[in-house]
PDB file of N, CA and C and ligand atoms in Angstrom:
ATOM      1  N   MET A   1     -30.080  15.518 -75.999  1.00 79.00           N
ATOM      2  CA  MET A   1     -30.110  14.058 -76.035  1.00 79.00           C
ATOM      3  C   MET A   1     -28.708  13.518 -75.809  1.00 79.00           C
ATOM      4  N   ALA A   2     -28.638  12.396 -75.156  1.00 93.00           N
ATOM      5  CA  ALA A   2     -27.366  11.716 -74.920  1.00 93.00           C
ATOM      6  C   ALA A   2     -27.452  10.332 -75.551  1.00 93.00           C
ATOM      7  N   TRP A   3     -26.802  10.168 -76.661  1.00 96.00           N
ATOM      8  CA  TRP A   3     -26.893   8.909 -77.401  1.00 96.00           C
ATOM      9  C   TRP A   3     -25.897   7.893 -76.862  1.00 96.00           C
ATOM     10  N   THR A   4     -26.379   6.677 -76.666  1.00 96.00           N
ATOM     11  CA  THR A   4     -25.554   5.562 -76.198  1.00 96.00           C
ATOM     12  C   THR A   4     -25.432   4.547 -77.324  1.00 96.00           C
ATOM     13  N   ARG A   5     -24.209   4.146 -77.654  1.00 97.00           N
ATOM     14  CA  ARG A   5     -24.004   3.118 -78.667  1.00 97.00           C
ATOM     15  C   ARG A   5     -24.350   1.751 -78.084  1.00 97.00           C
ATOM     16  N   LEU A   6     -25.156   0.992 -78.841  1.00 98.00           N
ATOM     17  CA  LEU A   6     -25.629  -0.290 -78.325  1.00 98.00           C
ATOM     18  C   LEU A   6     -24.982  -1.476 -79.018  1.00 98.00           C
ATOM     19  N   LEU A   7     -24.965  -1.488 -80.337  1.00 96.00           N
ATOM     20  CA  LEU A   7     -24.278  -2.547 -81.067  1.00 96.00           C
ATOM     21  C   LEU A   7     -24.131  -2.128 -82.527  1.00 96.00           C
ATOM     22  N   PRO A   8     -23.141  -2.700 -83.221  1.00 97.00           N
ATOM     23  CA  PRO A   8     -23.003  -2.408 -84.650  1.00 97.00           C
ATOM     24  C   PRO A   8     -24.251  -2.903 -85.388  1.00 97.00           C
ATOM     25  N   VAL A   9     -24.761  -2.097 -86.290  1.00 96.00           N
ATOM     26  CA  VAL A   9     -25.987  -2.482 -86.987  1.00 96.00           C
ATOM     27  C   VAL A   9     -25.774  -3.772 -87.785  1.00 96.00           C
ATOM     28  N   ALA A  10     -24.552  -4.029 -88.223  1.00 96.00           N
ATOM     29  CA  ALA A  10     -24.261  -5.254 -88.974  1.00 96.00           C
ATOM     30  C   ALA A  10     -24.445  -6.510 -88.125  1.00 96.00           C
ATOM     31  N   ASP A  11     -24.445  -6.362 -86.797  1.00 96.00           N
ATOM     32  CA  ASP A  11     -24.622  -7.514 -85.909  1.00 96.00           C
ATOM     33  C   ASP A  11     -26.089  -7.825 -85.631  1.00 96.00           C
ATOM     34  N   LEU A  12     -26.996  -7.043 -86.213  1.00 97.00           N
ATOM     35  CA  LEU A  12     -28.421  -7.252 -85.972  1.00 97.00           C
ATOM     36  C   LEU A  12     -29.136  -7.400 -87.316  1.00 97.00           C
ATOM     37  N   PRO A  13     -29.449  -8.628 -87.713  1.00 97.00           N
ATOM     38  CA  PRO A  13     -30.112  -8.827 -89.006  1.00 97.00           C
ATOM     39  C   PRO A  13     -31.474  -8.145 -89.052  1.00 97.00           C
ATOM     40  N   VAL A  14     -31.889  -7.741 -90.241  1.00 97.00           N
ATOM     41  CA  VAL A  14     -33.229  -7.179 -90.441  1.00 97.00           C
ATOM     42  C   VAL A  14     -34.268  -8.189 -89.945  1.00 97.00           C
ATOM     43  N   GLY A  15     -35.244  -7.681 -89.201  1.00 97.00           N
ATOM     44  CA  GLY A  15     -36.321  -8.537 -88.713  1.00 97.00           C
ATOM     45  C   GLY A  15     -36.047  -9.200 -87.385  1.00 97.00           C
ATOM     46  N   MET A  16     -34.923  -8.849 -86.752  1.00 98.00           N
ATOM     47  CA  MET A  16     -34.566  -9.493 -85.488  1.00 98.00           C
ATOM     48  C   MET A  16     -34.520  -8.488 -84.341  1.00 98.00           C
ATOM     49  N   ALA A  17     -34.749  -9.002 -83.138  1.00 98.00           N
ATOM     50  CA  ALA A  17     -34.613  -8.227 -81.904  1.00 98.00           C
ATOM     51  C   ALA A  17     -33.552  -8.902 -81.049  1.00 98.00           C
ATOM     52  N   ARG A  18     -32.739  -8.089 -80.401  1.00 98.00           N
ATOM     53  CA  ARG A  18     -31.644  -8.645 -79.605  1.00 98.00           C
ATOM     54  C   ARG A  18     -31.494  -7.870 -78.298  1.00 98.00           C
ATOM     55  N   THR A  19     -31.246  -8.597 -77.221  1.00 98.00           N
ATOM     56  CA  THR A  19     -31.012  -7.986 -75.914  1.00 98.00           C
ATOM     57  C   THR A  19     -29.597  -7.446 -75.842  1.00 98.00           C
ATOM     58  N   VAL A  20     -29.481  -6.220 -75.328  1.00 98.00           N
ATOM     59  CA  VAL A  20     -28.172  -5.602 -75.110  1.00 98.00           C
ATOM     60  C   VAL A  20     -28.127  -5.086 -73.674  1.00 98.00           C
ATOM     61  N   ARG A  21     -27.073  -5.424 -72.962  1.00 97.00           N
ATOM     62  CA  ARG A  21     -26.914  -4.956 -71.584  1.00 97.00           C
ATOM     63  C   ARG A  21     -26.303  -3.561 -71.585  1.00 97.00           C
ATOM     64  N   VAL A  22     -26.922  -2.660 -70.826  1.00 95.00           N
ATOM     65  CA  VAL A  22     -26.411  -1.293 -70.664  1.00 95.00           C
ATOM     66  C   VAL A  22     -26.350  -1.030 -69.173  1.00 95.00           C
ATOM     67  N   GLY A  23     -25.161  -1.014 -68.611  1.00 91.00           N
ATOM     68  CA  GLY A  23     -25.039  -0.869 -67.165  1.00 91.00           C
ATOM     69  C   GLY A  23     -25.669  -2.069 -66.483  1.00 91.00           C
ATOM     70  N   LEU A  24     -26.657  -1.807 -65.629  1.00 91.00           N
ATOM     71  CA  LEU A  24     -27.315  -2.892 -64.906  1.00 91.00           C
ATOM     72  C   LEU A  24     -28.629  -3.309 -65.565  1.00 91.00           C
ATOM     73  N   ASP A  25     -28.980  -2.673 -66.658  1.00 92.00           N
ATOM     74  CA  ASP A  25     -30.266  -2.940 -67.294  1.00 92.00           C
ATOM     75  C   ASP A  25     -30.075  -3.557 -68.679  1.00 92.00           C
ATOM     76  N   ASP A  26     -31.120  -4.226 -69.141  1.00 96.00           N
ATOM     77  CA  ASP A  26     -31.152  -4.744 -70.504  1.00 96.00           C
ATOM     78  C   ASP A  26     -32.150  -3.931 -71.319  1.00 96.00           C
ATOM     79  N   VAL A  27     -31.802  -3.674 -72.569  1.00 98.00           N
ATOM     80  CA  VAL A  27     -32.759  -3.096 -73.510  1.00 98.00           C
ATOM     81  C   VAL A  27     -32.872  -4.051 -74.691  1.00 98.00           C
ATOM     82  N   LEU A  28     -33.986  -3.933 -75.399  1.00 98.00           N
ATOM     83  CA  LEU A  28     -34.230  -4.782 -76.559  1.00 98.00           C
ATOM     84  C   LEU A  28     -34.102  -3.929 -77.812  1.00 98.00           C
ATOM     85  N   VAL A  29     -33.128  -4.267 -78.639  1.00 98.00           N
ATOM     86  CA  VAL A  29     -32.864  -3.519 -79.868  1.00 98.00           C
ATOM     87  C   VAL A  29     -33.523  -4.257 -81.021  1.00 98.00           C
ATOM     88  N   CYS A  30     -34.368  -3.561 -81.769  1.00 98.00           N
ATOM     89  CA  CYS A  30     -35.149  -4.173 -82.844  1.00 98.00           C
ATOM     90  C   CYS A  30     -34.793  -3.497 -84.167  1.00 98.00           C
ATOM     91  N   ARG A  31     -34.530  -4.314 -85.183  1.00 97.00           N
ATOM     92  CA  ARG A  31     -34.223  -3.761 -86.512  1.00 97.00           C
ATOM     93  C   ARG A  31     -35.339  -4.152 -87.460  1.00 97.00           C
ATOM     94  N   LEU A  32     -36.126  -3.156 -87.856  1.00 93.00           N
ATOM     95  CA  LEU A  32     -37.286  -3.426 -88.690  1.00 93.00           C
ATOM     96  C   LEU A  32     -36.905  -3.556 -90.159  1.00 93.00           C
ATOM     97  N   ASP A  33     -35.976  -2.707 -90.617  1.00 90.00           N
ATOM     98  CA  ASP A  33     -35.495  -2.778 -91.996  1.00 90.00           C
ATOM     99  C   ASP A  33     -34.134  -2.090 -92.051  1.00 90.00           C
ATOM    100  N   ASP A  34     -33.681  -1.717 -93.251  1.00 87.00           N
ATOM    101  CA  ASP A  34     -32.342  -1.132 -93.363  1.00 87.00           C
ATOM    102  C   ASP A  34     -32.233   0.226 -92.687  1.00 87.00           C
ATOM    103  N   GLN A  35     -33.340   0.933 -92.549  1.00 90.00           N
ATOM    104  CA  GLN A  35     -33.313   2.296 -92.025  1.00 90.00           C
ATOM    105  C   GLN A  35     -33.844   2.436 -90.607  1.00 90.00           C
ATOM    106  N   ARG A  36     -34.756   1.559 -90.210  1.00 95.00           N
ATOM    107  CA  ARG A  36     -35.485   1.766 -88.957  1.00 95.00           C
ATOM    108  C   ARG A  36     -35.071   0.786 -87.862  1.00 95.00           C
ATOM    109  N   VAL A  37     -34.715   1.375 -86.725  1.00 97.00           N
ATOM    110  CA  VAL A  37     -34.439   0.584 -85.531  1.00 97.00           C
ATOM    111  C   VAL A  37     -35.285   1.141 -84.388  1.00 97.00           C
ATOM    112  N   HIS A  38     -35.612   0.277 -83.446  1.00 98.00           N
ATOM    113  CA  HIS A  38     -36.394   0.677 -82.278  1.00 98.00           C
ATOM    114  C   HIS A  38     -35.761   0.038 -81.048  1.00 98.00           C
ATOM    115  N   VAL A  39     -35.835   0.753 -79.934  1.00 98.00           N
ATOM    116  CA  VAL A  39     -35.268   0.247 -78.688  1.00 98.00           C
ATOM    117  C   VAL A  39     -36.344   0.328 -77.599  1.00 98.00           C
ATOM    118  N   LEU A  40     -36.536  -0.789 -76.895  1.00 98.00           N
ATOM    119  CA  LEU A  40     -37.542  -0.904 -75.843  1.00 98.00           C
ATOM    120  C   LEU A  40     -36.883  -1.421 -74.572  1.00 98.00           C
ATOM    121  N   GLU A  41     -37.592  -1.222 -73.445  1.00 97.00           N
ATOM    122  CA  GLU A  41     -37.117  -1.897 -72.246  1.00 97.00           C
ATOM    123  C   GLU A  41     -37.311  -3.390 -72.459  1.00 97.00           C
ATOM    124  N   ASP A  42     -36.422  -4.179 -71.885  1.00 98.00           N
ATOM    125  CA  ASP A  42     -36.484  -5.629 -72.098  1.00 98.00           C
ATOM    126  C   ASP A  42     -37.096  -6.306 -70.881  1.00 98.00           C
ATOM    127  N   VAL A  43     -38.244  -5.780 -70.439  1.00 98.00           N
ATOM    128  CA  VAL A  43     -38.951  -6.340 -69.287  1.00 98.00           C
ATOM    129  C   VAL A  43     -40.442  -6.334 -69.593  1.00 98.00           C
ATOM    130  N   CYS A  44     -41.066  -7.495 -69.532  1.00 98.00           N
ATOM    131  CA  CYS A  44     -42.509  -7.581 -69.769  1.00 98.00           C
ATOM    132  C   CYS A  44     -43.262  -6.955 -68.604  1.00 98.00           C
ATOM    133  N   SER A  45     -44.337  -6.235 -68.922  1.00 98.00           N
ATOM    134  CA  SER A  45     -45.119  -5.573 -67.878  1.00 98.00           C
ATOM    135  C   SER A  45     -46.062  -6.533 -67.153  1.00 98.00           C
ATOM    136  N   HIS A  46     -46.156  -7.770 -67.605  1.00 98.00           N
ATOM    137  CA  HIS A  46     -47.038  -8.725 -66.926  1.00 98.00           C
ATOM    138  C   HIS A  46     -46.384  -9.319 -65.687  1.00 98.00           C
ATOM    139  N   ASP A  47     -45.214  -9.928 -65.851  1.00 97.00           N
ATOM    140  CA  ASP A  47     -44.574 -10.582 -64.710  1.00 97.00           C
ATOM    141  C   ASP A  47     -43.062 -10.436 -64.776  1.00 97.00           C
ATOM    142  N   ASP A  48     -42.603  -9.350 -65.402  1.00 97.00           N
ATOM    143  CA  ASP A  48     -41.186  -8.963 -65.411  1.00 97.00           C
ATOM    144  C   ASP A  48     -40.263  -9.930 -66.152  1.00 97.00           C
ATOM    145  N   ALA A  49     -40.783 -10.763 -67.015  1.00 98.00           N
ATOM    146  CA  ALA A  49     -39.918 -11.659 -67.784  1.00 98.00           C
ATOM    147  C   ALA A  49     -39.121 -10.850 -68.815  1.00 98.00           C
ATOM    148  N   PRO A  50     -37.879 -11.246 -69.070  1.00 98.00           N
ATOM    149  CA  PRO A  50     -37.161 -10.634 -70.191  1.00 98.00           C
ATOM    150  C   PRO A  50     -37.785 -11.078 -71.507  1.00 98.00           C
ATOM    151  N   LEU A  51     -37.868 -10.147 -72.458  1.00 98.00           N
ATOM    152  CA  LEU A  51     -38.425 -10.506 -73.773  1.00 98.00           C
ATOM    153  C   LEU A  51     -37.401 -11.282 -74.587  1.00 98.00           C
ATOM    154  N   GLY A  52     -36.153 -10.811 -74.601  1.00 97.00           N
ATOM    155  CA  GLY A  52     -35.061 -11.595 -75.160  1.00 97.00           C
ATOM    156  C   GLY A  52     -34.963 -11.596 -76.667  1.00 97.00           C
ATOM    157  N   ASP A  53     -33.897 -12.251 -77.150  1.00 98.00           N
ATOM    158  CA  ASP A  53     -33.626 -12.342 -78.585  1.00 98.00           C
ATOM    159  C   ASP A  53     -34.774 -13.066 -79.279  1.00 98.00           C
ATOM    160  N   GLN A  54     -35.190 -12.530 -80.414  1.00 98.00           N
ATOM    161  CA  GLN A  54     -36.288 -13.166 -81.143  1.00 98.00           C
ATOM    162  C   GLN A  54     -36.487 -12.514 -82.502  1.00 98.00           C
ATOM    163  N   GLU A  55     -37.362 -13.130 -83.288  1.00 98.00           N
ATOM    164  CA  GLU A  55     -37.756 -12.578 -84.580  1.00 98.00           C
ATOM    165  C   GLU A  55     -38.931 -11.622 -84.370  1.00 98.00           C
ATOM    166  N   ILE A  56     -38.897 -10.488 -85.070  1.00 98.00           N
ATOM    167  CA  ILE A  56     -40.011  -9.540 -85.027  1.00 98.00           C
ATOM    168  C   ILE A  56     -41.112 -10.062 -85.943  1.00 98.00           C
ATOM    169  N   GLU A  57     -42.340 -10.134 -85.418  1.00 97.00           N
ATOM    170  CA  GLU A  57     -43.465 -10.628 -86.226  1.00 97.00           C
ATOM    171  C   GLU A  57     -44.592  -9.607 -86.207  1.00 97.00           C
ATOM    172  N   GLY A  58     -44.978  -9.137 -87.385  1.00 96.00           N
ATOM    173  CA  GLY A  58     -46.070  -8.173 -87.474  1.00 96.00           C
ATOM    174  C   GLY A  58     -45.778  -6.888 -86.733  1.00 96.00           C
ATOM    175  N   GLY A  59     -44.511  -6.489 -86.680  1.00 97.00           N
ATOM    176  CA  GLY A  59     -44.152  -5.266 -85.967  1.00 97.00           C
ATOM    177  C   GLY A  59     -44.168  -5.404 -84.459  1.00 97.00           C
ATOM    178  N   CYS A  60     -44.198  -6.632 -83.982  1.00 98.00           N
ATOM    179  CA  CYS A  60     -44.292  -6.877 -82.540  1.00 98.00           C
ATOM    180  C   CYS A  60     -43.227  -7.860 -82.070  1.00 98.00           C
ATOM    181  N   VAL A  61     -42.921  -7.768 -80.766  1.00 98.00           N
ATOM    182  CA  VAL A  61     -42.135  -8.795 -80.087  1.00 98.00           C
ATOM    183  C   VAL A  61     -43.050  -9.496 -79.090  1.00 98.00           C
ATOM    184  N   THR A  62     -42.682 -10.726 -78.761  1.00 98.00           N
ATOM    185  CA  THR A  62     -43.540 -11.576 -77.936  1.00 98.00           C
ATOM    186  C   THR A  62     -42.814 -11.998 -76.670  1.00 98.00           C
ATOM    187  N   CYS A  63     -43.511 -11.903 -75.551  1.00 98.00           N
ATOM    188  CA  CYS A  63     -42.942 -12.375 -74.283  1.00 98.00           C
ATOM    189  C   CYS A  63     -42.943 -13.898 -74.290  1.00 98.00           C
ATOM    190  N   PRO A  64     -41.803 -14.521 -74.027  1.00 98.00           N
ATOM    191  CA  PRO A  64     -41.753 -15.977 -74.084  1.00 98.00           C
ATOM    192  C   PRO A  64     -42.465 -16.660 -72.912  1.00 98.00           C
ATOM    193  N   ARG A  65     -42.776 -15.905 -71.843  1.00 98.00           N
ATOM    194  CA  ARG A  65     -43.356 -16.568 -70.663  1.00 98.00           C
ATOM    195  C   ARG A  65     -44.845 -16.876 -70.839  1.00 98.00           C
ATOM    196  N   HIS A  66     -45.657 -15.876 -71.178  1.00 98.00           N
ATOM    197  CA  HIS A  66     -47.102 -16.109 -71.304  1.00 98.00           C
ATOM    198  C   HIS A  66     -47.675 -15.585 -72.625  1.00 98.00           C
ATOM    199  N   GLY A  67     -46.810 -15.080 -73.500  1.00 98.00           N
ATOM    200  CA  GLY A  67     -47.281 -14.759 -74.847  1.00 98.00           C
ATOM    201  C   GLY A  67     -47.754 -13.342 -75.100  1.00 98.00           C
ATOM    202  N   ALA A  68     -47.601 -12.426 -74.158  1.00 98.00           N
ATOM    203  CA  ALA A  68     -47.987 -11.043 -74.430  1.00 98.00           C
ATOM    204  C   ALA A  68     -47.174 -10.513 -75.610  1.00 98.00           C
ATOM    205  N   ARG A  69     -47.802  -9.615 -76.387  1.00 98.00           N
ATOM    206  CA  ARG A  69     -47.106  -9.024 -77.533  1.00 98.00           C
ATOM    207  C   ARG A  69     -47.086  -7.518 -77.379  1.00 98.00           C
ATOM    208  N   PHE A  70     -45.958  -6.910 -77.805  1.00 98.00           N
ATOM    209  CA  PHE A  70     -45.775  -5.465 -77.706  1.00 98.00           C
ATOM    210  C   PHE A  70     -45.364  -4.912 -79.064  1.00 98.00           C
ATOM    211  N   ASP A  71     -45.959  -3.771 -79.419  1.00 98.00           N
ATOM    212  CA  ASP A  71     -45.605  -3.056 -80.642  1.00 98.00           C
ATOM    213  C   ASP A  71     -44.195  -2.486 -80.475  1.00 98.00           C
ATOM    214  N   ILE A  72     -43.297  -2.739 -81.425  1.00 98.00           N
ATOM    215  CA  ILE A  72     -41.914  -2.299 -81.220  1.00 98.00           C
ATOM    216  C   ILE A  72     -41.745  -0.794 -81.409  1.00 98.00           C
ATOM    217  N   GLU A  73     -42.683  -0.142 -82.071  1.00 97.00           N
ATOM    218  CA  GLU A  73     -42.565   1.315 -82.243  1.00 97.00           C
ATOM    219  C   GLU A  73     -43.067   2.072 -81.019  1.00 97.00           C
ATOM    220  N   SER A  74     -44.199   1.658 -80.487  1.00 98.00           N
ATOM    221  CA  SER A  74     -44.834   2.407 -79.398  1.00 98.00           C
ATOM    222  C   SER A  74     -44.693   1.748 -78.035  1.00 98.00           C
ATOM    223  N   GLY A  75     -44.374   0.452 -77.992  1.00 98.00           N
ATOM    224  CA  GLY A  75     -44.355  -0.288 -76.736  1.00 98.00           C
ATOM    225  C   GLY A  75     -45.741  -0.703 -76.278  1.00 98.00           C
ATOM    226  N   ALA A  76     -46.772  -0.365 -77.052  1.00 98.00           N
ATOM    227  CA  ALA A  76     -48.155  -0.672 -76.659  1.00 98.00           C
ATOM    228  C   ALA A  76     -48.411  -2.172 -76.660  1.00 98.00           C
ATOM    229  N   VAL A  77     -49.337  -2.587 -75.790  1.00 98.00           N
ATOM    230  CA  VAL A  77     -49.738  -3.990 -75.724  1.00 98.00           C
ATOM    231  C   VAL A  77     -50.573  -4.325 -76.948  1.00 98.00           C
ATOM    232  N   ARG A  78     -50.218  -5.408 -77.622  1.00 98.00           N
ATOM    233  CA  ARG A  78     -51.004  -5.884 -78.763  1.00 98.00           C
ATOM    234  C   ARG A  78     -51.690  -7.215 -78.455  1.00 98.00           C
ATOM    235  N   ARG A  79     -51.253  -7.886 -77.362  1.00 97.00           N
ATOM    236  CA  ARG A  79     -51.947  -9.110 -76.949  1.00 97.00           C
ATOM    237  C   ARG A  79     -51.754  -9.285 -75.451  1.00 97.00           C
ATOM    238  N   SER A  80     -52.810  -9.651 -74.743  1.00 96.00           N
ATOM    239  CA  SER A  80     -52.733  -9.871 -73.305  1.00 96.00           C
ATOM    240  C   SER A  80     -51.859 -11.112 -73.037  1.00 96.00           C
ATOM    241  N   PRO A  81     -51.414 -11.323 -71.798  1.00 98.00           N
ATOM    242  CA  PRO A  81     -51.954 -10.758 -70.572  1.00 98.00           C
ATOM    243  C   PRO A  81     -51.228  -9.515 -70.044  1.00 98.00           C
ATOM    244  N   ALA A  82     -50.345  -8.897 -70.779  1.00 97.00           N
ATOM    245  CA  ALA A  82     -49.665  -7.710 -70.274  1.00 97.00           C
ATOM    246  C   ALA A  82     -50.699  -6.603 -70.009  1.00 97.00           C
ATOM    247  N   PRO A  83     -50.653  -5.950 -68.838  1.00 97.00           N
ATOM    248  CA  PRO A  83     -51.660  -4.956 -68.495  1.00 97.00           C
ATOM    249  C   PRO A  83     -51.402  -3.583 -69.105  1.00 97.00           C
ATOM    250  N   VAL A  84     -50.139  -3.254 -69.331  1.00 98.00           N
ATOM    251  CA  VAL A  84     -49.768  -1.939 -69.860  1.00 98.00           C
ATOM    252  C   VAL A  84     -48.589  -2.108 -70.799  1.00 98.00           C
ATOM    253  N   GLY A  85     -48.318  -1.060 -71.565  1.00 98.00           N
ATOM    254  CA  GLY A  85     -47.200  -1.095 -72.488  1.00 98.00           C
ATOM    255  C   GLY A  85     -45.856  -1.019 -71.771  1.00 98.00           C
ATOM    256  N   ILE A  86     -44.787  -1.099 -72.548  1.00 98.00           N
ATOM    257  CA  ILE A  86     -43.431  -0.988 -72.007  1.00 98.00           C
ATOM    258  C   ILE A  86     -42.760   0.246 -72.611  1.00 98.00           C
ATOM    259  N   ALA A  87     -41.703   0.693 -71.947  1.00 97.00           N
ATOM    260  CA  ALA A  87     -41.030   1.932 -72.357  1.00 97.00           C
ATOM    261  C   ALA A  87     -40.303   1.754 -73.684  1.00 97.00           C
ATOM    262  N   THR A  88     -40.299   2.826 -74.444  1.00 98.00           N
ATOM    263  CA  THR A  88     -39.493   2.879 -75.664  1.00 98.00           C
ATOM    264  C   THR A  88     -38.530   4.051 -75.551  1.00 98.00           C
ATOM    265  N   TYR A  89     -37.472   4.012 -76.330  1.00 97.00           N
ATOM    266  CA  TYR A  89     -36.452   5.058 -76.286  1.00 97.00           C
ATOM    267  C   TYR A  89     -36.170   5.537 -77.710  1.00 97.00           C
ATOM    268  N   PRO A  90     -35.872   6.829 -77.877  1.00 97.00           N
ATOM    269  CA  PRO A  90     -35.464   7.295 -79.203  1.00 97.00           C
ATOM    270  C   PRO A  90     -34.255   6.504 -79.688  1.00 97.00           C
ATOM    271  N   ALA A  91     -34.281   6.098 -80.955  1.00 97.00           N
ATOM    272  CA  ALA A  91     -33.202   5.272 -81.491  1.00 97.00           C
ATOM    273  C   ALA A  91     -32.849   5.733 -82.896  1.00 97.00           C
ATOM    274  N   ARG A  92     -31.608   5.445 -83.288  1.00 97.00           N
ATOM    275  CA  ARG A  92     -31.163   5.833 -84.626  1.00 97.00           C
ATOM    276  C   ARG A  92     -29.981   4.944 -85.034  1.00 97.00           C
ATOM    277  N   ILE A  93     -29.677   4.976 -86.332  1.00 96.00           N
ATOM    278  CA  ILE A  93     -28.441   4.371 -86.833  1.00 96.00           C
ATOM    279  C   ILE A  93     -27.490   5.514 -87.140  1.00 96.00           C
ATOM    280  N   GLN A  94     -26.311   5.462 -86.538  1.00 96.00           N
ATOM    281  CA  GLN A  94     -25.324   6.526 -86.707  1.00 96.00           C
ATOM    282  C   GLN A  94     -23.947   5.888 -86.862  1.00 96.00           C
ATOM    283  N   ASP A  95     -23.268   6.204 -87.957  1.00 96.00           N
ATOM    284  CA  ASP A  95     -21.926   5.654 -88.189  1.00 96.00           C
ATOM    285  C   ASP A  95     -21.917   4.133 -88.073  1.00 96.00           C
ATOM    286  N   SER A  96     -22.959   3.498 -88.612  1.00 95.00           N
ATOM    287  CA  SER A  96     -23.085   2.032 -88.645  1.00 95.00           C
ATOM    288  C   SER A  96     -23.301   1.405 -87.269  1.00 95.00           C
ATOM    289  N   TRP A  97     -23.701   2.213 -86.298  1.00 97.00           N
ATOM    290  CA  TRP A  97     -24.052   1.701 -84.972  1.00 97.00           C
ATOM    291  C   TRP A  97     -25.517   2.025 -84.676  1.00 97.00           C
ATOM    292  N   VAL A  98     -26.148   1.145 -83.897  1.00 97.00           N
ATOM    293  CA  VAL A  98     -27.459   1.481 -83.342  1.00 97.00           C
ATOM    294  C   VAL A  98     -27.221   2.238 -82.042  1.00 97.00           C
ATOM    295  N   GLU A  99     -27.858   3.397 -81.958  1.00 97.00           N
ATOM    296  CA  GLU A  99     -27.726   4.231 -80.765  1.00 97.00           C
ATOM    297  C   GLU A  99     -29.112   4.532 -80.211  1.00 97.00           C
ATOM    298  N   ALA A 100     -29.187   4.763 -78.909  1.00 97.00           N
ATOM    299  CA  ALA A 100     -30.462   5.140 -78.276  1.00 97.00           C
ATOM    300  C   ALA A 100     -30.204   6.199 -77.232  1.00 97.00           C
ATOM    301  N   ASP A 101     -31.230   7.017 -77.015  1.00 97.00           N
ATOM    302  CA  ASP A 101     -31.204   7.991 -75.920  1.00 97.00           C
ATOM    303  C   ASP A 101     -31.950   7.355 -74.760  1.00 97.00           C
ATOM    304  N   LEU A 102     -31.229   6.866 -73.777  1.00 94.00           N
ATOM    305  CA  LEU A 102     -31.821   6.089 -72.683  1.00 94.00           C
ATOM    306  C   LEU A 102     -32.171   6.936 -71.469  1.00 94.00           C
ATOM    307  N   GLU A 103     -31.968   8.243 -71.564  1.00 85.00           N
ATOM    308  CA  GLU A 103     -32.314   9.105 -70.432  1.00 85.00           C
ATOM    309  C   GLU A 103     -33.817   9.337 -70.401  1.00 85.00           C
ATOM    310  N   ASP A 104     -34.349   9.553 -69.205  1.00 65.00           N
ATOM    311  CA  ASP A 104     -35.785   9.820 -69.053  1.00 65.00           C
ATOM    312  C   ASP A 104     -36.125  11.219 -69.537  1.00 65.00           C
TER     313      ASP A 104
HETATM  314  S1  FES B   1     -44.385 -12.361 -68.048  1.00 54.31           S
HETATM  315 FE1  FES B   1     -44.719 -11.678 -70.091  1.00 54.31          FE
HETATM  316  S2  FES B   1     -46.692 -12.368 -70.601  1.00 54.31           S
HETATM  317 FE2  FES B   1     -46.404 -13.013 -68.558  1.00 54.31          FE
END
């Protein structure tokens, strides 16, 4: 695994999701509680809208364009109109940073 540092965990309040740019792509970093973080691609599978900074509700993030919802752990669709889930990446908190393995 190749871990990439995304942001200090102190910069991401519990219950929030935040967009972080990595190279030419954006990922969505989600902090569920003090121990658990999740990282997803920041592109909706319906019409490619960025999901963007937001509050996590019911373990899901919501696309601001048409309202699709995605489970932050699995990337699975929880509400249409998204046709398929979005990618997730292994994530962890290490040395007070959120890190993810962004390799395929
Ligand atoms: S672009 Fe996300 S729900 Fe349509």
